[in-house]
PDB file of C-alpha atoms and ligand atoms in Angstrom:
ATOM      1  CA  MET J   4       6.066  15.094  26.151  1.00 58.00           C
ATOM      2  CA  VAL J   5       3.353  13.374  23.582  1.00 64.00           C
ATOM      3  CA  GLU J   6       3.997  13.914  19.881  1.00 71.00           C
ATOM      4  CA  VAL J   7       2.465  16.113  18.230  1.00 72.00           C
ATOM      5  CA  LYS J   8       1.051  14.750  13.808  1.00 81.00           C
ATOM      6  CA  LYS J   9       1.950  17.292  10.693  1.00 83.00           C
ATOM      7  CA  PRO J  10      -1.342  17.850   9.720  1.00 86.00           C
ATOM      8  CA  VAL J  11      -1.600  15.703   5.969  1.00 85.00           C
ATOM      9  CA  PRO J  12      -4.113  16.515   3.337  1.00 88.00           C
ATOM     10  CA  GLU J  13      -7.714  15.639   3.919  1.00 90.00           C
ATOM     11  CA  ILE J  14      -8.063  13.054   0.352  1.00 92.00           C
ATOM     12  CA  ASP J  15     -11.449  13.273  -1.301  1.00 93.00           C
ATOM     13  CA  ASP J  16     -12.834  11.692  -4.512  1.00 92.00           C
ATOM     14  CA  GLU J  17     -11.423  14.453  -6.481  1.00 91.00           C
ATOM     15  CA  SER J  18      -7.906  14.763  -5.302  1.00 93.00           C
ATOM     16  CA  ARG J  19      -7.340  10.560  -4.754  1.00 95.00           C
ATOM     17  CA  PRO J  20      -5.980   9.709  -8.101  1.00 96.00           C
ATOM     18  CA  PHE J  21      -3.582  12.410  -7.501  1.00 96.00           C
ATOM     19  CA  PHE J  22      -2.024  10.428  -3.985  1.00 95.00           C
ATOM     20  CA  GLU J  23      -2.598   7.101  -4.506  1.00 96.00           C
ATOM     21  CA  ALA J  24      -0.003   7.838  -8.463  1.00 96.00           C
ATOM     22  CA  ALA J  25       1.854   9.869  -5.692  1.00 96.00           C
ATOM     23  CA  LYS J  26       2.448   6.310  -3.715  1.00 95.00           C
ATOM     24  CA  GLU J  27       3.679   5.142  -6.779  1.00 95.00           C
ATOM     25  CA  GLY J  28       6.222   7.628  -7.916  1.00 95.00           C
ATOM     26  CA  ARG J  29       3.990   9.350 -10.968  1.00 97.00           C
ATOM     27  CA  LEU J  30       3.681  13.200 -10.674  1.00 98.00           C
ATOM     28  CA  SER J  31      -0.426  13.587 -11.932  1.00 98.00           C
ATOM     29  CA  VAL J  32      -2.507  15.926 -12.483  1.00 97.00           C
ATOM     30  CA  GLN J  33      -6.082  16.268 -14.597  1.00 97.00           C
ATOM     31  CA  LYS J  34      -6.321  17.157 -18.850  1.00 97.00           C
ATOM     32  CA  CYS J  35      -8.982  18.586 -20.366  1.00 98.00           C
ATOM     33  CA  SER J  36     -10.356  15.943 -22.990  1.00 97.00           C
ATOM     34  CA  SER J  37     -11.739  18.726 -24.685  1.00 98.00           C
ATOM     35  CA  CYS J  38      -8.858  20.857 -24.765  1.00 98.00           C
ATOM     36  CA  ASP J  39      -5.930  19.582 -23.604  1.00 97.00           C
ATOM     37  CA  THR J  40      -5.109  22.034 -21.064  1.00 96.00           C
ATOM     38  CA  PHE J  41      -3.759  20.393 -17.891  1.00 96.00           C
ATOM     39  CA  ARG J  42      -4.633  21.294 -14.011  1.00 94.00           C
ATOM     40  CA  PHE J  43      -3.799  21.856 -10.803  1.00 95.00           C
ATOM     41  CA  PRO J  44      -5.303  21.528  -8.217  1.00 94.00           C
ATOM     42  CA  PRO J  45      -8.271  18.443  -8.847  1.00 94.00           C
ATOM     43  CA  ARG J  46     -11.369  20.605  -9.924  1.00 93.00           C
ATOM     44  CA  LEU J  47     -14.769  19.557 -12.120  1.00 93.00           C
ATOM     45  CA  ARG J  48     -14.239  21.518 -14.869  1.00 95.00           C
ATOM     46  CA  CYS J  49     -10.816  22.959 -17.217  1.00 96.00           C
ATOM     47  CA  PRO J  50     -10.655  26.218 -16.165  1.00 93.00           C
ATOM     48  CA  SER J  51     -10.328  26.865 -20.351  1.00 95.00           C
ATOM     49  CA  CYS J  52     -13.676  25.380 -21.529  1.00 98.00           C
ATOM     50  CA  LEU J  53     -15.551  24.687 -18.786  1.00 98.00           C
ATOM     51  CA  SER J  54     -15.521  21.072 -19.628  1.00 97.00           C
ATOM     52  CA  THR J  55     -15.791  18.247 -17.621  1.00 96.00           C
ATOM     53  CA  ASP J  56     -14.381  16.039 -19.236  1.00 97.00           C
ATOM     54  CA  THR J  57     -11.041  14.943 -18.104  1.00 96.00           C
ATOM     55  CA  GLN J  58      -8.388  12.550 -17.733  1.00 97.00           C
ATOM     56  CA  TRP J  59      -5.427  11.827 -15.221  1.00 98.00           C
ATOM     57  CA  THR J  60      -2.229  12.375 -16.574  1.00 97.00           C
ATOM     58  CA  ASP J  61       0.904  11.267 -15.471  1.00 98.00           C
ATOM     59  CA  VAL J  62       3.767  14.541 -15.800  1.00 98.00           C
ATOM     60  CA  SER J  63       7.341  14.690 -16.130  1.00 97.00           C
ATOM     61  CA  GLY J  64       7.578  16.081 -12.904  1.00 97.00           C
ATOM     62  CA  ARG J  65       9.941  18.877 -13.969  1.00 98.00           C
ATOM     63  CA  GLY J  66       9.088  22.777 -13.245  1.00 98.00           C
ATOM     64  CA  SER J  67      10.731  25.834 -11.712  1.00 98.00           C
ATOM     65  CA  VAL J  68      10.394  28.237  -8.472  1.00 98.00           C
ATOM     66  CA  PHE J  69       7.262  30.374  -9.551  1.00 98.00           C
ATOM     67  CA  THR J  70       7.936  31.828  -6.170  1.00 98.00           C
ATOM     68  CA  PHE J  71       8.314  30.666  -2.725  1.00 98.00           C
ATOM     69  CA  GLY J  72       8.505  32.462   0.924  1.00 97.00           C
ATOM     70  CA  ILE J  73      10.286  31.573   4.186  1.00 97.00           C
ATOM     71  CA  TRP J  74       8.077  30.841   7.079  1.00 95.00           C
ATOM     72  CA  HIS J  75       9.864  32.461  10.461  1.00 96.00           C
ATOM     73  CA  GLN J  76       7.220  32.240  12.734  1.00 94.00           C
ATOM     74  CA  VAL J  77       5.848  28.637  13.667  1.00 92.00           C
ATOM     75  CA  PHE J  78       1.805  28.211  12.809  1.00 89.00           C
ATOM     76  CA  HIS J  79       2.128  24.406  13.523  1.00 91.00           C
ATOM     77  CA  PRO J  80       3.179  22.872  16.393  1.00 92.00           C
ATOM     78  CA  ALA J  81       4.657  19.955  14.703  1.00 89.00           C
ATOM     79  CA  PHE J  82       6.702  22.585  12.339  1.00 89.00           C
ATOM     80  CA  ALA J  83       8.901  24.024  15.263  1.00 90.00           C
ATOM     81  CA  ASP J  84      12.041  21.707  15.178  1.00 90.00           C
ATOM     82  CA  GLU J  85      12.126  22.501  11.216  1.00 91.00           C
ATOM     83  CA  ALA J  86      11.281  26.599  11.171  1.00 94.00           C
ATOM     84  CA  PRO J  87      12.402  28.388   9.605  1.00 96.00           C
ATOM     85  CA  TYR J  88      11.162  26.587   6.183  1.00 95.00           C
ATOM     86  CA  ASN J  89      10.353  27.198   2.887  1.00 97.00           C
ATOM     87  CA  VAL J  90       6.702  27.189   1.765  1.00 96.00           C
ATOM     88  CA  ALA J  91       7.030  27.705  -2.490  1.00 98.00           C
ATOM     89  CA  VAL J  92       5.205  27.675  -6.153  1.00 98.00           C
ATOM     90  CA  VAL J  93       6.209  25.137  -8.875  1.00 98.00           C
ATOM     91  CA  GLU J  94       5.202  25.926 -12.276  1.00 98.00           C
ATOM     92  CA  LEU J  95       5.205  22.427 -13.747  1.00 98.00           C
ATOM     93  CA  GLU J  96       6.568  22.232 -17.551  1.00 97.00           C
ATOM     94  CA  GLU J  97       3.162  21.494 -18.510  1.00 96.00           C
ATOM     95  CA  GLY J  98       1.989  24.693 -16.839  1.00 95.00           C
ATOM     96  CA  PRO J  99      -0.287  24.014 -13.815  1.00 96.00           C
ATOM     97  CA  LEU J 100       1.211  25.625 -10.455  1.00 97.00           C
ATOM     98  CA  MET J 101       1.832  23.032  -7.621  1.00 97.00           C
ATOM     99  CA  VAL J 102       2.247  24.478  -3.960  1.00 97.00           C
ATOM    100  CA  THR J 103       4.779  22.651  -2.545  1.00 97.00           C
ATOM    101  CA  SER J 104       7.836  23.562  -0.728  1.00 96.00           C
ATOM    102  CA  ILE J 105      11.816  22.726  -1.821  1.00 98.00           C
ATOM    103  CA  VAL J 106      14.075  20.560   0.204  1.00 97.00           C
ATOM    104  CA  ASP J 107      17.288  19.355   0.106  1.00 97.00           C
ATOM    105  CA  CYS J 108      18.541  22.861  -1.056  1.00 97.00           C
ATOM    106  CA  PRO J 109      19.399  25.749   2.336  1.00 97.00           C
ATOM    107  CA  ASN J 110      16.362  28.485   2.183  1.00 97.00           C
ATOM    108  CA  ASP J 111      18.855  31.813   1.507  1.00 97.00           C
ATOM    109  CA  SER J 112      19.824  29.320  -1.693  1.00 97.00           C
ATOM    110  CA  LEU J 113      16.434  29.305  -3.480  1.00 98.00           C
ATOM    111  CA  ARG J 114      15.824  30.931  -6.029  1.00 98.00           C
ATOM    112  CA  ILE J 115      12.337  32.213  -8.492  1.00 98.00           C
ATOM    113  CA  GLY J 116      12.806  30.318 -11.946  1.00 98.00           C
ATOM    114  CA  MET J 117      15.497  28.046 -10.519  1.00 98.00           C
ATOM    115  CA  PRO J 118      14.797  24.856 -12.596  1.00 98.00           C
ATOM    116  CA  VAL J 119      13.717  21.699  -9.632  1.00 98.00           C
ATOM    117  CA  GLN J 120      12.785  17.949 -10.179  1.00 98.00           C
ATOM    118  CA  VAL J 121       9.827  16.061  -7.999  1.00 98.00           C
ATOM    119  CA  VAL J 122      10.714  13.514  -5.010  1.00 97.00           C
ATOM    120  CA  TYR J 123       8.431  12.198  -2.399  1.00 96.00           C
ATOM    121  CA  THR J 124       8.267  12.286   0.695  1.00 92.00           C
ATOM    122  CA  GLU J 125       5.830  10.482   3.596  1.00 88.00           C
ATOM    123  CA  PRO J 126       4.826  12.523   6.818  1.00 78.00           C
ATOM    124  CA  VAL J 127       2.423  10.719   8.058  1.00 77.00           C
ATOM    125  CA  ASP J 128       1.980   6.214   7.558  1.00 81.00           C
ATOM    126  CA  GLY J 129       0.292   6.464   3.632  1.00 84.00           C
ATOM    127  CA  VAL J 130       0.369   9.839   2.936  1.00 88.00           C
ATOM    128  CA  VAL J 131       3.121  10.652   0.116  1.00 93.00           C
ATOM    129  CA  LEU J 132       3.354  14.113  -0.490  1.00 94.00           C
ATOM    130  CA  ALA J 133       5.176  15.414  -4.019  1.00 96.00           C
ATOM    131  CA  LYS J 134       7.799  17.561  -3.529  1.00 97.00           C
ATOM    132  CA  PHE J 135      10.539  19.240  -4.855  1.00 98.00           C
ATOM    133  CA  LYS J 136      14.402  19.810  -5.237  1.00 98.00           C
ATOM    134  CA  PRO J 137      17.027  21.430  -7.324  1.00 98.00           C
ATOM    135  CA  ALA J 138      16.975  19.718 -10.631  1.00 96.00           C
TER     136      ALA J 138
HETATM  137 ZN1   ZN W  28     -11.191  23.044 -21.355  1.00 83.52          ZN
END
């Protein structure tokens, strides 16, 4: 039987600091150096003031479930054993929204607004992803 690997994000120059921090167990997002707005996903310009001055800043890793969905259909064969699984958007304490999934929590226990804490998984060697579990 052929093993099907899970797809992982393509890491580019813009997102590399996020993934390097995750490997070290840190959740890091961009923070505008002009107006202090946190932003995620990584992008060139601040959505508030359009400045390109930014610094990567570690955040708390705490947040709450902003919304979520339960995927019953298998869209990729590597996820066949996990369906139904959740895809969630977590609102970080610092403000940015992050698409992720909630682990260590039955799907029927998920609630909008529930507090969560970041955890890290390594679905393939060398790529560490930020997921969240109930806090
Ligand atoms: Zn700004």
